[in-house]
Short mmCIF file of C-alpha atoms in Angstrom, two decimals:
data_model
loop_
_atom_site.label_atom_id
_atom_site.label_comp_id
_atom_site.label_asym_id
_atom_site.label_seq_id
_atom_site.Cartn_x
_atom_site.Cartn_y
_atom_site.Cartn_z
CA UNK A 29 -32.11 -8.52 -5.89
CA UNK A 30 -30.65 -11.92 -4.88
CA UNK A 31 -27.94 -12.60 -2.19
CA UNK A 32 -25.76 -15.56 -1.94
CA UNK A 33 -23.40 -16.44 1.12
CA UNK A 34 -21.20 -19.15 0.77
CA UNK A 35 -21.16 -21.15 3.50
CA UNK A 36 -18.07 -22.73 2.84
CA UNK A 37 -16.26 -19.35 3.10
CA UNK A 38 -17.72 -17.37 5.93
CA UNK A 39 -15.82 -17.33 8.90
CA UNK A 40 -18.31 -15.81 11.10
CA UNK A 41 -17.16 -11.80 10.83
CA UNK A 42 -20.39 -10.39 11.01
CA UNK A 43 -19.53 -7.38 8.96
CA UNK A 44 -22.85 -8.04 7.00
CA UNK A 45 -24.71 -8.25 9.86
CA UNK A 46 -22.79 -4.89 10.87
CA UNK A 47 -23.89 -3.60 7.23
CA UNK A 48 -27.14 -4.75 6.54
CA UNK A 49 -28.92 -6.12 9.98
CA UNK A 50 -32.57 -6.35 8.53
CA UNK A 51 -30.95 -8.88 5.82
CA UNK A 52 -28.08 -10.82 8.07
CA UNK A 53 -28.25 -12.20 10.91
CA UNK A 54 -27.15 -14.80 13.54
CA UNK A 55 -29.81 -17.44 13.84
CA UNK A 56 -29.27 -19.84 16.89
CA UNK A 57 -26.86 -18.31 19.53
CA UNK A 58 -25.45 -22.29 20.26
CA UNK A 59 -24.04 -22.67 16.72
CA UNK A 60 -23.37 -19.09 15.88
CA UNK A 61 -24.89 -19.79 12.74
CA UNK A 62 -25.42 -16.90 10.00
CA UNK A 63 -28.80 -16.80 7.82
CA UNK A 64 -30.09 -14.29 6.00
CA UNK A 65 -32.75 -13.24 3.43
CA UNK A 66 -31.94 -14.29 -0.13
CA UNK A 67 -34.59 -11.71 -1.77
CA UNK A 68 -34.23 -8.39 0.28
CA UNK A 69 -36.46 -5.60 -1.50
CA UNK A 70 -34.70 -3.05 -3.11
CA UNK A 71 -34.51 -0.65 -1.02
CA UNK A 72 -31.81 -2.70 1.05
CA UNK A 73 -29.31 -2.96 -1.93
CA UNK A 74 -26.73 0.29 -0.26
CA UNK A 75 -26.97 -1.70 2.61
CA UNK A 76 -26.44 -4.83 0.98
CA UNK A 77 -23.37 -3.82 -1.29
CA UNK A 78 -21.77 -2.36 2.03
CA UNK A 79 -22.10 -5.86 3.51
CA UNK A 80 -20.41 -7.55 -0.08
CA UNK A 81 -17.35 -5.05 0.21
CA UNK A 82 -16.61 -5.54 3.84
CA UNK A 83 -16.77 -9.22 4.26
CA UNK A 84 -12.81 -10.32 4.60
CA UNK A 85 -13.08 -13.51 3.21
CA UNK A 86 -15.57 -12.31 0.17
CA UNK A 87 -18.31 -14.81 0.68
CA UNK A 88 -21.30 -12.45 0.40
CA UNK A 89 -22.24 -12.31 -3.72
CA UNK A 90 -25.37 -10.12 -4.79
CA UNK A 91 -27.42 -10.97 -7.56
CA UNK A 92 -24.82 -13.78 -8.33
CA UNK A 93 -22.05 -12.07 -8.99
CA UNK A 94 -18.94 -10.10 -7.46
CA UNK A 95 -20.42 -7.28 -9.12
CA UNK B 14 -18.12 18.47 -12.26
CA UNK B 15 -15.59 20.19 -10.50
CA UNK B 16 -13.21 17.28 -9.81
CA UNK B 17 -10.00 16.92 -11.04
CA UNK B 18 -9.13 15.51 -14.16
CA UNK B 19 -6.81 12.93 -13.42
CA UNK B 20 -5.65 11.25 -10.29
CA UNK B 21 -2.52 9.10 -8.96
CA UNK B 22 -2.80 6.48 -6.49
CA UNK B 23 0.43 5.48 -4.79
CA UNK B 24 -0.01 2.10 -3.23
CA UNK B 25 -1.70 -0.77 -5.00
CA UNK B 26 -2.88 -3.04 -1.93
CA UNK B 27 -6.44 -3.26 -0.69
CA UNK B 28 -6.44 0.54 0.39
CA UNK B 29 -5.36 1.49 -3.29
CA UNK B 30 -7.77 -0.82 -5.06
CA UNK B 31 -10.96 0.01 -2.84
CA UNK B 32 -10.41 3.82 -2.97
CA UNK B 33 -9.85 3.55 -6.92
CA UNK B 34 -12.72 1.59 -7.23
CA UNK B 35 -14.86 4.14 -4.91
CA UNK B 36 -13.58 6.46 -7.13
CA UNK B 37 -15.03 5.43 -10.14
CA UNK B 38 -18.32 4.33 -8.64
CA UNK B 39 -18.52 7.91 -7.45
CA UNK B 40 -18.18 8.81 -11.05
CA UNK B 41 -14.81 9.63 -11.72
CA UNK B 42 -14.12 9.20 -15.61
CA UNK B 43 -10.91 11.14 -15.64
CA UNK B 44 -7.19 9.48 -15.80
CA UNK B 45 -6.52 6.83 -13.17
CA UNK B 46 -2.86 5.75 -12.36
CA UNK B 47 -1.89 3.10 -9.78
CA UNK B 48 1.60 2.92 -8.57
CA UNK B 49 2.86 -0.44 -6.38
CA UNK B 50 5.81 -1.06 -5.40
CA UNK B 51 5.66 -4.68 -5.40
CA UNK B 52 5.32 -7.04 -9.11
CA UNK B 53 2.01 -8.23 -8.36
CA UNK B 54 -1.31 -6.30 -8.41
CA UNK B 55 -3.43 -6.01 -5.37
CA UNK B 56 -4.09 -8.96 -2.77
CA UNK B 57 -5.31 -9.40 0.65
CA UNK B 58 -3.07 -9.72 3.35
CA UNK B 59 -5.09 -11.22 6.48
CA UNK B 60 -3.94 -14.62 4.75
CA UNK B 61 -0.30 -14.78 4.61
CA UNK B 62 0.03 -15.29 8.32
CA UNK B 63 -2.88 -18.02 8.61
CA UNK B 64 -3.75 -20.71 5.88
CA UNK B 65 -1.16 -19.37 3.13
CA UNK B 66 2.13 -20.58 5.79
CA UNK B 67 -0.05 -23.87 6.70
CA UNK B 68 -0.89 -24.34 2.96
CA UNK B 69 -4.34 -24.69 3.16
CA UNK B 70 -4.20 -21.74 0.81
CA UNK B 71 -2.12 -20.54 -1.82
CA UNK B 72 -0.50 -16.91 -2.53
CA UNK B 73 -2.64 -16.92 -5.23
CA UNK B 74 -5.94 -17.20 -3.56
CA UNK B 75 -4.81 -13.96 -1.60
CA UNK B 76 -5.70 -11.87 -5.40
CA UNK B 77 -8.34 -8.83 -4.91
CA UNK B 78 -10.49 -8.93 -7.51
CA UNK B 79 -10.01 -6.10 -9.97
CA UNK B 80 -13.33 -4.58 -10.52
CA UNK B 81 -14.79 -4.23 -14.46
CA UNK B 82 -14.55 -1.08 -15.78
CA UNK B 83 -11.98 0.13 -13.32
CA UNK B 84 -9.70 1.10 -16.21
CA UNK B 85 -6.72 2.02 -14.50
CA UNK B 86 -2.94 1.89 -15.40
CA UNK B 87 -0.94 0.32 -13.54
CA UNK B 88 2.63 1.34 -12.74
CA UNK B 89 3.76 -2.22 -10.68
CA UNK B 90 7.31 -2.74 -9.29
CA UNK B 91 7.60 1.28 -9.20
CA UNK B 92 7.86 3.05 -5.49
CA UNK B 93 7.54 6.69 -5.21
CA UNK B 94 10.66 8.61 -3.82
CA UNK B 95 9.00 12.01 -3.30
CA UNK B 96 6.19 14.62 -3.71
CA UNK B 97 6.01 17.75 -5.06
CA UNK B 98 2.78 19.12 -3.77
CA UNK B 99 3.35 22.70 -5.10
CA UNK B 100 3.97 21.55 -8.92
CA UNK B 101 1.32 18.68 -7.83
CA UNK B 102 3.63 15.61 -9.33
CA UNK B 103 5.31 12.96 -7.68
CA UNK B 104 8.79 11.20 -8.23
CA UNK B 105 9.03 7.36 -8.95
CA UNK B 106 12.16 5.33 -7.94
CA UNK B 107 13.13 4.79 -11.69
CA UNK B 108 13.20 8.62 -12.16
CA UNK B 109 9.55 8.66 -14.06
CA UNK B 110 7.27 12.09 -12.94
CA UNK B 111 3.58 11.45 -12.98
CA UNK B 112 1.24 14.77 -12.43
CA UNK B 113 -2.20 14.46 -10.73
CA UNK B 114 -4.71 16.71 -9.99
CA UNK B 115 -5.89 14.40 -7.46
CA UNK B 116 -3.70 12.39 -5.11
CA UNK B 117 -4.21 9.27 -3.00
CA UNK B 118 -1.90 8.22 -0.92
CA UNK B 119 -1.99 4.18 -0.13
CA UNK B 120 1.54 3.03 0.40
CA UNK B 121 0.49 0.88 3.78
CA UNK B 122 3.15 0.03 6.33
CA UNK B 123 6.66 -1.81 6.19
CA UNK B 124 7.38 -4.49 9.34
CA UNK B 125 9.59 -3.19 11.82
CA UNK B 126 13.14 -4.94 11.33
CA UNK B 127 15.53 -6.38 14.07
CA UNK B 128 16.23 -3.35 15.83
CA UNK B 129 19.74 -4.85 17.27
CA UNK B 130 21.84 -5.08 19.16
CA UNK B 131 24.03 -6.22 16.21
CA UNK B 132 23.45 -7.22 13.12
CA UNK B 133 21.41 -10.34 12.49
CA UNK B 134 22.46 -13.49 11.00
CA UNK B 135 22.50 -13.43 7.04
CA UNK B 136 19.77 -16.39 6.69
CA UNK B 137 16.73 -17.59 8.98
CA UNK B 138 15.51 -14.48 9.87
CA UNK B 139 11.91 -13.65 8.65
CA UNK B 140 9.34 -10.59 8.90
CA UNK B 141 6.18 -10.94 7.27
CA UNK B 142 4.25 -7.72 5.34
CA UNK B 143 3.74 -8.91 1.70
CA UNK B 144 3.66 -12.14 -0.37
CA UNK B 145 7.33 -12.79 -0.73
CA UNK B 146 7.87 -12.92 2.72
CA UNK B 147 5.09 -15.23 3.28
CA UNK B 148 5.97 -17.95 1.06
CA UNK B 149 9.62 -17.54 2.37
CA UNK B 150 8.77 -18.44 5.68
CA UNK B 151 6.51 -20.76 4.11
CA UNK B 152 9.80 -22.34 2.55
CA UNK B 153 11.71 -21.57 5.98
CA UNK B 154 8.42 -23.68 8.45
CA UNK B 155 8.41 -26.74 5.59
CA UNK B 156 12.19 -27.25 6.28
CA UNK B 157 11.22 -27.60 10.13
CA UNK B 158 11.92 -26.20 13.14
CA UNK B 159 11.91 -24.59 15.89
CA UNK B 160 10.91 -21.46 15.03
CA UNK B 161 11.38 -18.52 17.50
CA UNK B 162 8.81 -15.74 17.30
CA UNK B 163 9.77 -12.54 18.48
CA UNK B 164 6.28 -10.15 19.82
CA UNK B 165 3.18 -11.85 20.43
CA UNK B 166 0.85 -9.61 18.78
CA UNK B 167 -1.42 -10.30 16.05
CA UNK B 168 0.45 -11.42 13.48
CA UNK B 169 3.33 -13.40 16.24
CA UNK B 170 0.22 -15.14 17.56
CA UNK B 171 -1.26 -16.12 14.34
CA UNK B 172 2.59 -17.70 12.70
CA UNK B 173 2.58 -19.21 16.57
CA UNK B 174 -0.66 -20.52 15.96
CA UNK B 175 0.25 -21.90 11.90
CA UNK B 176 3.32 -23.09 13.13
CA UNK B 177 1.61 -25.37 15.80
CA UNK B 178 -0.40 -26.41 13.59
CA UNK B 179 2.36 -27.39 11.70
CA UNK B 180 3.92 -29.48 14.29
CA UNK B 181 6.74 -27.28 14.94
CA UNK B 182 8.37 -26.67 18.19
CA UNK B 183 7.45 -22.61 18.36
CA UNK B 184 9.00 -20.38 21.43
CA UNK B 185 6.96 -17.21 21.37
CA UNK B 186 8.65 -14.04 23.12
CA UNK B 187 6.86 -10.74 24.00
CA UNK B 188 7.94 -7.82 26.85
CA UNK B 189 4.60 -7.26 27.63
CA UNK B 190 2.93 -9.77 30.31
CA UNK B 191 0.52 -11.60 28.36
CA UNK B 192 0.16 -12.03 24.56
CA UNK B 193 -1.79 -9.39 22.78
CA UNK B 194 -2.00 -7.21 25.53
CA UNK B 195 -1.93 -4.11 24.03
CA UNK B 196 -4.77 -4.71 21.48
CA UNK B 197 -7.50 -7.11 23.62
CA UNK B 198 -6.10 -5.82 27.47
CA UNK B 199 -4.78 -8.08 30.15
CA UNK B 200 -8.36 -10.20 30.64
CA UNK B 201 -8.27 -11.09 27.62
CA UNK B 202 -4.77 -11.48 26.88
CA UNK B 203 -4.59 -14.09 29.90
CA UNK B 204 -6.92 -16.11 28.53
CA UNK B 205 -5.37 -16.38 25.37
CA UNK B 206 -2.17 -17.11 27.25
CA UNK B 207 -3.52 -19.86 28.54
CA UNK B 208 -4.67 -21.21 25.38
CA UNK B 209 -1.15 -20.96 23.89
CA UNK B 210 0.64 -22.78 26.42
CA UNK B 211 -2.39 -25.49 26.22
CA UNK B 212 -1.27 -26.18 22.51
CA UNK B 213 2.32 -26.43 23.48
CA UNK B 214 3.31 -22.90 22.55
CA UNK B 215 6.60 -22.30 25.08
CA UNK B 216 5.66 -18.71 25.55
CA UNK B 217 7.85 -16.65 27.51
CA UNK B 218 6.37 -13.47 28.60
CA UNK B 219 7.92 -10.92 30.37
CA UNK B 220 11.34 -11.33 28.23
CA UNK B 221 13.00 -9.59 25.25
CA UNK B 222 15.25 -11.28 23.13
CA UNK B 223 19.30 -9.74 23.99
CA UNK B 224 20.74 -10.92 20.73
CA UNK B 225 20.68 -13.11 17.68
CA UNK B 226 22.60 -16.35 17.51
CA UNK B 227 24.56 -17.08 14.58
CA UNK B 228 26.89 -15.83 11.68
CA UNK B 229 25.53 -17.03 8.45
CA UNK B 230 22.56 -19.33 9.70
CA UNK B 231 20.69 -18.43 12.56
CA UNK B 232 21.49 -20.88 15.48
CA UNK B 233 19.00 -19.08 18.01
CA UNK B 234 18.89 -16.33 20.43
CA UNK B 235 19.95 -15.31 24.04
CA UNK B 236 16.70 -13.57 26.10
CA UNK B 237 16.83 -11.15 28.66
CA UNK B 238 16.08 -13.85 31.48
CA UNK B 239 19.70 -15.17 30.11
CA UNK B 240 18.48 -18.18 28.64
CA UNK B 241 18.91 -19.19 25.53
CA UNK B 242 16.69 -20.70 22.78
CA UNK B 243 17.90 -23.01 19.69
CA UNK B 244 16.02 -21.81 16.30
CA UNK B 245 16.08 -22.51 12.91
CA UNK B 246 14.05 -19.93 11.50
CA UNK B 247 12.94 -16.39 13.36
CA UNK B 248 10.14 -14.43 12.79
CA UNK B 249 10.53 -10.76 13.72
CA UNK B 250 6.74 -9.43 14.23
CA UNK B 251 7.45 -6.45 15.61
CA UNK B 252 4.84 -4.07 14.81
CA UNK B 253 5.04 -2.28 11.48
CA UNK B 254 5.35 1.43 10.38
CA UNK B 255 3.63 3.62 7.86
CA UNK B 256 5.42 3.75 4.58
CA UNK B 257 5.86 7.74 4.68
CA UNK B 258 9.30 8.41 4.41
CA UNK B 259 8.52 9.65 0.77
CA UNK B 260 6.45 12.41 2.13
CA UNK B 261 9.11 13.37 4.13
CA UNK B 262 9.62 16.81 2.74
CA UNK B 263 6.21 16.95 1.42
CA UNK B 264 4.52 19.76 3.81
CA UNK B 265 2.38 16.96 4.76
CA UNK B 266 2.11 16.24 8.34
CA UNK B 267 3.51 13.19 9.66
CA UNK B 268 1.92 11.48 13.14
CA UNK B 269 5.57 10.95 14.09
CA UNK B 270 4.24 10.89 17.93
CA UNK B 271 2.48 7.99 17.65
CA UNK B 272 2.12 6.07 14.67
CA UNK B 273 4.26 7.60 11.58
CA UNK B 274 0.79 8.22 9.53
CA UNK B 275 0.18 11.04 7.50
CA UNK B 276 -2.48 12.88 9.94
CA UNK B 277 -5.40 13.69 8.23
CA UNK B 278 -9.26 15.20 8.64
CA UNK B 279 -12.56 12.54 8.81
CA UNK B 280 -13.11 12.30 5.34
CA UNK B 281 -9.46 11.64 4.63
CA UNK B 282 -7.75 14.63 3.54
CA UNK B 283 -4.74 14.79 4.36
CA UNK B 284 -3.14 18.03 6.64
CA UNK B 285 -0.62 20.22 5.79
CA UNK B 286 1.89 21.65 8.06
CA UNK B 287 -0.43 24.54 8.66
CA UNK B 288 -3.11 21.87 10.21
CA UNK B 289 -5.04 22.68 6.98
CA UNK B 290 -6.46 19.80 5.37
CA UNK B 291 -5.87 19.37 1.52
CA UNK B 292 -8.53 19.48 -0.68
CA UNK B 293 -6.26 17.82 -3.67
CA UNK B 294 -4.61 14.81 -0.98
CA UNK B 295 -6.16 12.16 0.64
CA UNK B 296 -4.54 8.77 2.73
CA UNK B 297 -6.33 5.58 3.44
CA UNK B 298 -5.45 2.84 5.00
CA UNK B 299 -2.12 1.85 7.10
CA UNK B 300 -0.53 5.05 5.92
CA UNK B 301 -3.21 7.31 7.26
CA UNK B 302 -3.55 8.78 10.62
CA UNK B 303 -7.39 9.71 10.89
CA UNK B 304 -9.05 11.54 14.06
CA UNK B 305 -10.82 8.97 16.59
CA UNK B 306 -13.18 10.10 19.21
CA UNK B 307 -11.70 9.43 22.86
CA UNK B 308 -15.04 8.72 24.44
CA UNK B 309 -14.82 10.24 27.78
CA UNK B 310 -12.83 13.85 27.04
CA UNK B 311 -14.55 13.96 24.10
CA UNK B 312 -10.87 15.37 21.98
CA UNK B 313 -10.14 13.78 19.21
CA UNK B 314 -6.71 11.48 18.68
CA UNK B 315 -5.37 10.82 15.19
CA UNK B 316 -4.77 7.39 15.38
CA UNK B 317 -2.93 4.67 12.89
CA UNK B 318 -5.04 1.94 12.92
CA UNK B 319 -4.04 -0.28 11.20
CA UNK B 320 -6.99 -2.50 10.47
CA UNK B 321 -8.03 -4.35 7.43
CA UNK B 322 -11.50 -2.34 7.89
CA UNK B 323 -10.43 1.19 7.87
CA UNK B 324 -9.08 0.88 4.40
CA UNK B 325 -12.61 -0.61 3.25
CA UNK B 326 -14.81 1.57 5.51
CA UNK B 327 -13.06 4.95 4.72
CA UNK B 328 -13.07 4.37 0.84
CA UNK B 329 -15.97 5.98 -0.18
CA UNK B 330 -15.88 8.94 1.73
CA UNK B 331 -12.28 9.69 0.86
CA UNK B 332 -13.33 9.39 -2.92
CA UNK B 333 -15.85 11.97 -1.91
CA UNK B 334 -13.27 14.18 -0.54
CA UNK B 335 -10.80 13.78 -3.38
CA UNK B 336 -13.88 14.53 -5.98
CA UNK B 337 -15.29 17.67 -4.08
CA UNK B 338 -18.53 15.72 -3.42
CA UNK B 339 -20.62 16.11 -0.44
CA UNK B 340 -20.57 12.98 1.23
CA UNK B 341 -22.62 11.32 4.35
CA UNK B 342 -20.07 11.36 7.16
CA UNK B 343 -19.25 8.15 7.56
CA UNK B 344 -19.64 7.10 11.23
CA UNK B 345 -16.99 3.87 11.32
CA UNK B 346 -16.39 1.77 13.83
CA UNK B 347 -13.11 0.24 14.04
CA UNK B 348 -13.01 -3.44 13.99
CA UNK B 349 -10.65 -6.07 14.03
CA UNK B 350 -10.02 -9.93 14.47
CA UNK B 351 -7.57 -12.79 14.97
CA UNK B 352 -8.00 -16.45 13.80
CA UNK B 353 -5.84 -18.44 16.32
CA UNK B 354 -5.98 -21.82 17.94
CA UNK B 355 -8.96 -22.32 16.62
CA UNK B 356 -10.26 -19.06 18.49
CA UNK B 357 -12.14 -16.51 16.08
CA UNK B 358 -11.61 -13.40 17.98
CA UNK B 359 -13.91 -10.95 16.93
CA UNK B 360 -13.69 -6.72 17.87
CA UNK B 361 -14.67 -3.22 17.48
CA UNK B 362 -13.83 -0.04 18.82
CA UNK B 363 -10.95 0.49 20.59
CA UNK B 364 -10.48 -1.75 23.28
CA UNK B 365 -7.11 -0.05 24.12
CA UNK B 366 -8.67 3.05 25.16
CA UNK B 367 -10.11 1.17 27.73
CA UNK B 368 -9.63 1.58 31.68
CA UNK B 369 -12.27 -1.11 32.64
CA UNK B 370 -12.86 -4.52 31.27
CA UNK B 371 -16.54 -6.28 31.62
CA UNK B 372 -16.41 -9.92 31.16
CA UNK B 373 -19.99 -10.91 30.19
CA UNK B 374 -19.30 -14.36 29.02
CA UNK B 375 -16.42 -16.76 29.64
CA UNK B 376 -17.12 -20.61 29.02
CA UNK B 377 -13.90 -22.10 28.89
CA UNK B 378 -14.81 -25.21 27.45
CA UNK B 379 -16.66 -23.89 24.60
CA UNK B 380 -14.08 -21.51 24.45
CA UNK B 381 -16.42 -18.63 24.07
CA UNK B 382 -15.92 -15.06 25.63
CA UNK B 383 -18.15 -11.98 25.33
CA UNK B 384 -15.93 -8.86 26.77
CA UNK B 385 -16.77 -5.26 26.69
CA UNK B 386 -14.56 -2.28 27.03
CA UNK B 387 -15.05 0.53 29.00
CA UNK B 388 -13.30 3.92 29.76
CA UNK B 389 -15.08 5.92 32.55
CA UNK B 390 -18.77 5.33 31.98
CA UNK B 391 -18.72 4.94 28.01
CA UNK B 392 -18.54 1.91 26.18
CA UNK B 393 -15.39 2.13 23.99
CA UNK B 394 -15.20 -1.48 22.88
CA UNK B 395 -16.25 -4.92 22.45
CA UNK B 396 -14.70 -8.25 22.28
CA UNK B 397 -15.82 -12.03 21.02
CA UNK B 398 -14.13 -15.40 20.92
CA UNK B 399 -16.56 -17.77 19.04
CA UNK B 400 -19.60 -15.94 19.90
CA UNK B 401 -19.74 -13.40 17.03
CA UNK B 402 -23.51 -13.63 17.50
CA UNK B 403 -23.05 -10.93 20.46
CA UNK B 404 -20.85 -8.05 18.64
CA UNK B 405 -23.65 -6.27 16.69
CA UNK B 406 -25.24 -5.34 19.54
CA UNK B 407 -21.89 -3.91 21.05
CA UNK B 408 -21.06 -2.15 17.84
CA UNK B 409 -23.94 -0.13 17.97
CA UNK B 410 -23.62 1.02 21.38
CA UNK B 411 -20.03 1.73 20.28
CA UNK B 412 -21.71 4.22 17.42
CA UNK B 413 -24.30 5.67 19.47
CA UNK B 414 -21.67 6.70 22.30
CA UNK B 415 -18.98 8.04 19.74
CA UNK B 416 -21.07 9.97 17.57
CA UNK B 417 -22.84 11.98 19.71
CA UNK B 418 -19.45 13.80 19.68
CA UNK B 419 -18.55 16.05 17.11
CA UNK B 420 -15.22 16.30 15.84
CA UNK B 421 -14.29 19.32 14.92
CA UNK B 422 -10.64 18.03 12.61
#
């Protein structure tokens, strides 16, 4: 399973932190910036498709698509 | 499988789309009919009051991707009149009758118009709900200004905020004594007063507007403080309302206290007269009117959210409903945010439950808050400006708190 955020779109919601904490996260509390695994183990993908349909601005892709 | 065969969903924005798709990812192969009453299929509406009116985005970017393999039929341009719940079919506004054996009702909200005194003036005067009315006052802001902005909620903050950004001389006018006050609370809403004056907003608090200025084009408008303002172009942002007039006579029951909503159980379904929840009838979204925890007394409220989230949280477990499958309660918290002079407000919860605010963070040249919400001694809600970093943490105090509750609707 692969996950793809792009940067250019997020807008710092944190619904897939909300969704899928083991996998998102906000790194450095200064610049509130997001990281997060791109190869979570399979047992993360409910978690990760929650965090793909509740991101407003639809940045978060899994396994390169929309799905 | 014991679900129904086919099933009609009346409303084709985001709450339509994700509880269709839910529906078919829950296995649904029957008959799938989606009615909208506007020409264009689904789209996403946070936009139209941000980067669509600056143009850093077109209408078109606002499109919701129609899943593969969703295979429904759409019925666009088509608004349903009524429903027949007994003979399970529904009425559309061109005289068509579709049967279901499975309803979902997704018809959102409509903005509240100028509620008078008088009529208002035949141009110049704007709300904003859908698409159209977006680009209109996109048309309206590229002639120039000023615009006047009547409520300085969410959406009267953000066209404030587009607006300035813009250039445009903006006069933003709310009763209430600071801007977003009933969503964020009076810490909060101080703050952002603050900030709106700062980038040249004239915002006068405090003050209704008395009357509309202006025959044919609006000229401005007279406030209750008796001055008067010269605008071009108004935007009424009132509030909005659900869009259940159809189910007027329906047996459903309507939330006409509070919020209009069709009142319904956790996973959805929606209640009959009797209190009874429907096992063939479900509402998501702005139209729906689900049962909140009030942390503290521990009764449940059916509230109308509102929120872009509870149409995307609620999906799957109002497919559930709708296909007799056992389902996970789904424990959601409400969230919400605002994009505004370059502030990214962030929430969950319900901060207006609250009786206690708890500033944890307030750096005013960053521009960073960290607020938390408080009714008695539970946590009710959380609030960020540029410091998203700190909400997860919040959010799960939030669920721990609320869900010790049961609730029994």
């Amino acid at each position: 399973m692969k996950v793809h955020v792009d940067m250019a779109l997020c807008e710092s919601h944190g619904q897939c932190v909300f969704a899928a904490p083991d996998v998102f996260a906000f790194d450095d509390e200064e610049e509130e910036e997001l990281v997060y695994e791109p190869s979570p183990g399979p047992g993360r993908r409910a978690a990760v498709e929650q965090a793909v349909l509740s991101c407003p601005v639809r940045a978060v892709a899994l396994d390169g698509g929309a799905g | 499988m014991n679900g129904p065969g086919s099933v009609v969903v009346v409303g084709a924005g985001l709450a339509g789309l994700r509880a269709s798709t839910a529906l078919r990812e829950r296995g649904f192969t029957g008959g799938l009919t989606v009615v909208g009453d506007e020409p264009h299929g689904p789209y996403d509406r946070p936009g139209l009051s941000k980067d669509v009116l600056t143009g850093r985005r077109t209408a078109a970017d606002t499109d919701l991707p129609i899943p593969a393999g969703l295979d429904a039929r759409w019925r666009l341009g088509r608004r349903a009149v009524a429903l027949d719940r007994v003979g399970r079919r529904l009425l559309l506004d061109d005289g068509t009758v579709l049967g279901y054996d499975g309803l979902v009702i997704a018809t959102g909200a409509a903005a509240r118009p100028w509620p008078g005194p008088g009529a208002p003036p035949g141009s110049g005067v704007h709300t904003l709900r859908g698409r159209e009315d977006a680009l209109a006052l996109r048309r309206a802001l590229t002639k120039g200004g000023p615009l006047l902005v009547v409520g300085a909620g969410f959406l009267g903050s953000e066209v404030a905020s587009a607006a300035r950004a813009l250039e445009l001389p903006v006069t933003l006018v709310d009763a209430a004594r600071r801007p977003m006050e009933r969503a964020v609370g009076s810490v909060v809403g101080s703050v952002l007063a603050d900030v709106q004056k700062a980038a040249g907003v004239d915002l006068r608090l405090g003050t209704t507007v008395t009357g509309l200025l202006g025959r044919q084009a609006l000229e401005g408008a007279l406030l209750s403080d008796g001055t008067r303002v010269a605008a071009r172009t108004v935007l009424l942002a009132l509030g909005a309302r659900p869009n259940t007039e159809w189910l007027r006579d329906s047996g459903l029951r309507l939330n006409e206290g509070t919020s209009g909503g069709v009142s319904c159980d956790r996973r959805g379904r929606a209640l009959g007269a009797d209190g009874r929840p429907a096992p063939d009838t479900v509402v998501l979204g702005d139209a729906a009117a689900p049962p909140h925890p009030l942390p503290g007394d521990g009764s449940p409220a059916h509230l109308g959210i509102g929120h872009w989230s509870e149409a995307v949280d609620r999906a799957d477990s109002v497919a559930a409903a709708l296909l007799g499958q056992e389902c996970p309660a789904h424990e959601t918290v409400p969230s919400f945010w605002s994009d505004q002079f370059g502030l990214r407000i962030r929430s969950v919860g319900l901060p207006q439950l609250a009786d206690r605010t708890e500033v944890r963070e307030h750096d005013p040249v960053r521009s960073r808050m960290e607020v938390a919400y408080h009714r008695g001694p539970r946590i009710v809600g959380a609030l960020t400006v540029n410091r998203t970093s700190r909400l997860a943490a919040h959010r799960e105090r939030i669920k721990q708190e609320w869900h010790q509750r049961t609730i029994p609707v």
